[in-house]
Coordinates of C-alpha atoms and ligand atoms in Angstrom, one line a residue:
M1 CA 102.1 115.3 97.4
E2 CA 99.2 112.7 97.0
K3 CA 99.6 109.7 99.6
V4 CA 99.8 106.2 98.6
A5 CA 98.1 103.2 100.3
I6 CA 98.1 99.6 100.0
V7 CA 95.3 97.3 101.4
T8 CA 95.1 93.6 101.3
G9 CA 92.0 91.5 101.0
A10 CA 89.9 94.3 99.4
T11 CA 87.0 92.2 98.1
S12 CA 84.9 92.4 101.1
G13 CA 84.6 93.4 104.8
I14 CA 87.1 95.4 106.6
G15 CA 89.5 95.6 103.5
Y16 CA 86.7 96.8 101.3
E17 CA 85.6 99.4 103.6
T18 CA 89.2 100.5 104.4
C19 CA 89.9 101.0 100.6
L20 CA 86.8 103.3 100.3
S21 CA 87.7 105.3 103.6
L22 CA 91.2 105.9 102.5
A23 CA 90.4 106.8 98.7
R24 CA 87.6 109.1 100.0
D25 CA 90.1 110.8 102.1
G26 CA 92.4 111.6 99.1
F27 CA 94.8 108.4 99.2
Y28 CA 95.7 106.8 96.0
T29 CA 94.7 103.3 97.0
F30 CA 96.0 100.1 95.8
A31 CA 93.2 97.7 96.5
T32 CA 94.8 94.3 96.3
V33 CA 92.7 91.2 95.9
R34 CA 93.6 87.5 95.0
D35 CA 90.8 87.2 92.5
V36 CA 90.4 90.4 90.3
K37 CA 86.9 89.1 89.3
K38 CA 85.8 89.9 92.7
A39 CA 86.8 93.6 92.5
E40 CA 83.9 94.6 90.3
K41 CA 81.8 96.2 93.2
I42 CA 84.6 98.3 94.6
L43 CA 85.6 99.5 90.9
Q44 CA 82.0 100.5 90.2
I45 CA 81.9 102.7 93.5
A46 CA 85.2 104.0 92.6
K47 CA 84.0 105.2 89.2
K48 CA 80.8 106.5 90.5
E49 CA 82.6 108.6 93.2
N50 CA 85.7 109.4 91.0
L51 CA 87.9 107.6 93.7
K52 CA 91.6 106.9 92.9
I53 CA 91.4 103.2 93.5
E54 CA 93.5 100.8 91.4
I55 CA 93.0 97.0 91.7
I56 CA 96.2 94.8 92.0
E57 CA 96.3 91.0 92.2
L58 CA 98.0 89.8 95.3
D59 CA 97.5 86.4 96.9
V60 CA 99.0 86.6 100.3
D61 CA 99.8 82.8 100.4
D62 CA 102.0 83.3 97.2
E63 CA 105.4 84.7 97.5
K64 CA 105.8 85.3 93.8
S65 CA 102.5 87.1 93.8
I66 CA 103.5 89.4 96.6
S67 CA 106.8 90.1 94.8
T68 CA 105.1 90.9 91.5
A69 CA 102.3 93.1 93.1
I70 CA 104.8 95.2 95.1
Q71 CA 107.1 95.7 92.0
K72 CA 104.1 96.8 90.1
I73 CA 103.0 99.3 92.8
L74 CA 106.5 100.7 92.9
S75 CA 106.8 101.1 89.2
K76 CA 103.6 103.2 89.4
K77 CA 104.2 105.2 92.4
Q78 CA 107.7 105.7 94.1
Q79 CA 106.3 105.9 97.6
I80 CA 104.2 103.9 100.1
D81 CA 102.7 105.8 102.9
V82 CA 100.2 103.3 104.3
L83 CA 100.2 99.6 104.3
V84 CA 97.2 97.8 105.6
N85 CA 97.7 94.0 106.3
N86 CA 94.1 93.0 106.3
A87 CA 93.7 89.8 104.3
G88 CA 92.9 86.9 106.6
W89 CA 90.6 84.1 107.2
G90 CA 89.6 82.0 110.3
L91 CA 90.1 78.2 110.9
F92 CA 87.9 76.4 113.6
G93 CA 88.5 73.1 115.3
S94 CA 90.5 72.0 118.3
V95 CA 94.3 71.5 118.4
E96 CA 93.9 67.8 118.1
D97 CA 91.3 67.8 115.3
V98 CA 93.1 70.5 112.9
P99 CA 95.8 68.6 110.7
L100 CA 99.0 70.2 111.0
K101 CA 98.9 71.3 107.4
N102 CA 95.8 73.3 107.9
F103 CA 97.3 74.9 111.0
R104 CA 100.3 75.9 108.6
A105 CA 97.8 77.1 105.9
Q106 CA 96.2 79.3 108.6
F107 CA 99.6 80.8 109.5
E108 CA 100.5 81.2 105.9
T109 CA 97.8 83.9 105.3
N110 CA 97.5 85.3 108.7
F111 CA 101.1 85.5 109.5
F112 CA 103.9 84.6 107.2
G113 CA 102.2 86.3 104.2
I114 CA 102.2 89.4 106.2
I115 CA 106.0 89.1 107.0
S116 CA 106.7 88.7 103.3
I117 CA 104.7 91.9 102.4
I118 CA 106.5 93.8 105.3
Q119 CA 109.9 92.6 104.2
K120 CA 109.1 94.2 100.7
V121 CA 107.6 97.4 101.9
A122 CA 109.5 98.3 105.1
P123 CA 112.7 99.2 103.3
V124 CA 110.8 101.7 101.1
M125 CA 109.2 103.3 104.1
R126 CA 112.5 103.4 105.9
K127 CA 114.2 105.3 103.1
Q128 CA 111.4 107.7 103.0
K129 CA 111.6 108.0 106.8
S130 CA 107.9 107.9 107.1
G131 CA 104.9 105.5 106.7
V132 CA 102.4 103.5 108.6
I133 CA 102.0 99.7 108.8
V134 CA 98.6 98.7 110.1
N135 CA 98.2 95.2 110.9
I136 CA 94.6 93.8 111.4
S137 CA 94.8 91.6 114.5
S138 CA 91.8 90.6 116.6
V139 CA 90.4 90.6 120.0
A140 CA 91.4 86.9 119.6
G141 CA 95.0 88.1 119.2
R142 CA 95.0 88.9 123.0
I143 CA 92.6 86.4 124.4
G144 CA 92.6 82.6 123.9
F145 CA 89.5 80.4 124.0
P146 CA 88.8 77.0 122.8
G147 CA 87.4 76.1 119.3
S148 CA 89.9 78.1 117.2
P149 CA 93.4 77.6 118.4
A150 CA 94.9 77.9 114.8
Y151 CA 93.2 81.3 114.1
I152 CA 94.0 82.6 117.7
S153 CA 97.6 81.6 117.6
S154 CA 98.1 83.1 114.2
K155 CA 96.5 86.4 115.6
F156 CA 98.7 86.2 118.8
A157 CA 101.8 85.7 116.7
L158 CA 100.9 88.9 114.6
E159 CA 100.7 90.8 117.8
G160 CA 104.1 89.9 118.7
L161 CA 105.6 90.7 115.3
S162 CA 103.9 94.0 115.3
E163 CA 105.2 95.0 118.9
S164 CA 108.8 94.1 117.8
L165 CA 108.5 95.8 114.5
R166 CA 107.2 98.9 116.1
Y167 CA 110.7 99.4 117.9
E168 CA 112.6 98.3 114.9
L169 CA 110.9 100.6 112.6
G170 CA 110.2 103.3 114.9
Q171 CA 113.6 104.6 115.0
F172 CA 113.4 105.3 111.1
G173 CA 110.2 107.2 111.5
V174 CA 108.0 104.3 110.5
K175 CA 105.0 103.6 112.6
V176 CA 103.3 100.2 113.2
V177 CA 99.7 100.0 114.6
I178 CA 97.7 97.0 115.6
I179 CA 93.9 96.9 115.2
E180 CA 91.9 94.7 117.4
P181 CA 88.4 94.3 116.4
G182 CA 85.8 92.3 118.2
V183 CA 83.1 90.5 116.2
I184 CA 82.6 92.4 112.9
K185 CA 79.7 91.6 110.6
T186 CA 81.5 90.5 107.3
N187 CA 82.0 87.5 105.2
F188 CA 84.4 86.1 107.7
F189 CA 81.9 83.9 109.2
S190 CA 80.6 82.5 105.9
S191 CA 84.2 81.9 104.6
M192 CA 85.6 80.4 107.8
K193 CA 86.9 76.8 107.5
I194 CA 85.9 74.2 110.1
A195 CA 88.0 71.1 110.7
E196 CA 86.2 67.9 110.5
P197 CA 86.4 66.6 114.1
K198 CA 88.0 63.0 114.4
P199 CA 85.4 60.3 114.8
D200 CA 86.2 59.9 118.5
S201 CA 86.9 63.5 119.1
P202 CA 86.2 64.8 122.5
Y203 CA 86.1 68.4 121.3
K204 CA 83.1 68.4 119.0
E205 CA 80.7 69.7 121.5
I206 CA 82.8 72.7 122.8
T207 CA 83.8 73.4 119.2
E208 CA 80.3 73.5 118.0
K209 CA 79.3 75.8 121.0
V210 CA 82.1 78.3 120.2
I211 CA 81.2 78.3 116.4
M212 CA 77.5 78.8 117.2
G213 CA 78.3 81.5 119.7
V214 CA 80.5 83.6 117.4
K215 CA 78.0 83.2 114.4
M216 CA 75.2 84.5 116.7
M217 CA 77.4 87.3 117.8
A218 CA 78.3 88.2 114.1
E219 CA 74.5 88.8 113.4
L220 CA 74.7 91.9 115.9
G221 CA 78.4 92.4 115.0
T222 CA 80.0 95.9 114.5
P223 CA 80.0 97.1 110.8
P224 CA 83.3 96.9 109.0
S225 CA 82.9 100.7 108.3
E226 CA 83.7 101.2 112.0
V227 CA 87.0 99.5 111.7
A228 CA 88.0 101.5 108.5
T229 CA 87.1 104.7 110.4
T230 CA 89.4 103.6 113.3
I231 CA 92.2 102.7 110.7
L232 CA 92.0 106.1 109.1
K233 CA 92.1 107.9 112.5
A234 CA 95.1 105.8 113.7
I235 CA 97.1 106.6 110.5
K236 CA 96.4 110.4 110.7
E237 CA 97.6 110.6 114.3
K238 CA 101.1 112.0 114.8
D239 CA 102.0 109.6 117.4
P240 CA 99.6 106.6 117.0
K241 CA 99.0 104.3 119.8
P242 CA 100.2 100.7 119.6
R243 CA 96.8 99.3 119.6
Y244 CA 93.3 100.4 118.6
I245 CA 90.2 98.3 119.8
V246 CA 87.0 98.2 117.7
G247 CA 83.6 97.2 119.0
N248 CA 82.0 97.1 122.5
D249 CA 82.5 93.4 122.9
A250 CA 86.3 93.8 122.3
Q251 CA 86.3 96.7 124.7
M252 CA 84.6 94.7 127.4
F253 CA 86.7 91.7 127.1
L254 CA 90.0 93.3 127.0
E255 CA 89.2 95.7 129.9
A256 CA 88.3 92.7 131.9
K257 CA 91.6 91.1 130.9
R258 CA 93.6 94.2 131.9
A259 CA 91.6 94.4 135.3
K260 CA 92.0 90.8 136.3
T261 CA 94.5 88.3 137.2
D262 CA 95.1 85.5 134.6
T263 CA 93.1 82.9 136.9
E264 CA 90.2 85.5 137.4
F265 CA 89.9 86.3 133.9
E266 CA 90.0 82.6 132.9
N267 CA 86.9 82.0 135.4
Y268 CA 85.2 85.0 134.0
L269 CA 85.5 83.9 130.4
K270 CA 84.3 80.6 131.2
K271 CA 81.2 82.0 132.6
E272 CA 80.8 84.4 129.7
L273 CA 81.3 81.6 127.0
F274 CA 79.8 78.7 128.6
P275 CA 77.1 79.9 131.2
S276 CA 75.7 76.8 133.0
Ligands
NAP301 N1 84.9 89.7 111.0 C1 85.5 89.7 112.3 O1 84.7 89.5 113.3 C2 86.9 90.1 112.5 C3 87.4 90.3 113.8 C4 88.5 90.5 114.1 C5 89.4 90.5 113.0 N2 89.1 90.2 111.8 C6 90.3 90.2 110.8 O2 89.8 91.1 109.8 C7 90.5 90.8 108.7 C8 89.4 91.1 107.4 O3 88.4 90.1 107.6 P1 86.9 90.4 107.4 O4 86.1 90.3 108.6 O5 86.7 91.7 106.6 O6 86.5 89.1 106.4 P2 86.0 88.9 105.0 O7 84.9 89.8 104.5 O8 85.9 87.4 104.6 O9 87.4 89.4 104.2 C9 88.6 88.9 104.1 C10 89.3 89.2 103.0 O10 90.7 88.5 103.1 C11 91.0 88.0 101.8 N3 91.8 86.9 101.8 C12 91.8 85.7 102.4 N4 92.8 84.9 102.0 C13 93.6 85.7 101.1 C14 94.9 85.5 100.5 N5 95.5 84.3 100.7 N6 95.2 86.4 99.6 C15 94.5 87.5 99.4 N7 93.4 87.8 100.2 C16 93.0 87.0 100.9 C17 89.4 87.6 101.2 O11 89.6 87.5 99.7 P3 88.5 86.4 99.0 O12 87.3 87.4 98.8 O13 89.2 86.2 97.8 O14 88.3 85.4 99.9 C18 88.7 88.9 101.6 O15 89.0 89.9 100.6 C19 91.1 89.4 108.7 O16 92.4 89.6 109.0 C20 90.3 88.9 110.1 O17 91.1 87.9 110.7 C21 87.9 90.0 111.5

């Protein structure tokens, strides 16, 4: 039977490439976007290559939009084999400079919206006794650094959620996978939001250094198609691992984290990020 996939945030970057990879592999793919006008490019490719990609409107920040989208999908296809929780964005600025409402907005998309989608899709997968939920975390979901605590903590939260969910759903034959990309060359860095530092903020310099650093790394970033390839590989494995790392940068940092004590790693990261 034809397999069915849902991907959030399909307008660009990792979500866009993942939709194409899944559809090229034969999945009937629901490419969800918050603004359907931005789906023209993917629709053109789908038409040209005769891919089964259907656009569904879904804003991860809007509970009603999520319910409507999942209901629409279930009225068309009675099964869901793969859910890729990809939609997300980055908020930069120190803990003291980011207003609490902006911290919450970051968590709304990168964390709470994902819970809401899972609450609607997991019962379907549980009844099927099959399915894979792929959560797009980040190397920033395992390593904290200054300048982006809202983004980092939203991804740390997603890691914890995914680990718990893996046990809860695993007993019903539903798999949960975390993807941890390093720096990927996408629109992420042009869409990221930067909190205005307070006039007397002592964090302006360190935040600017981090933003400049990640933007420079992004120029040489891993292509999003590599993340899509890893996602496809993970969902096709009989027993997928809990985590898949993508990119040499992510591999290097996470290997160092595994090999060192917390204090050793902190000193290592300070030297890597802020060489004197
Ligand atoms: N790029 C990296 O270096 C990197 C590294 C690690 C992890 N990640 C993660 O990878 C995921 C995809 O990011 P990307 O790099 O591919 O960036 P991207 O090209 O900016 O794509 C982000 C996607 O998320 C969508 N989105 C944002 N907020 C949304 C909302 N409320 N509802 C629905 N869709 C929403 C965007 O839609 P619009 O077009 O409408 O804005 C876009 O389709 C994110 O979760 C990000 O945290 C990225």
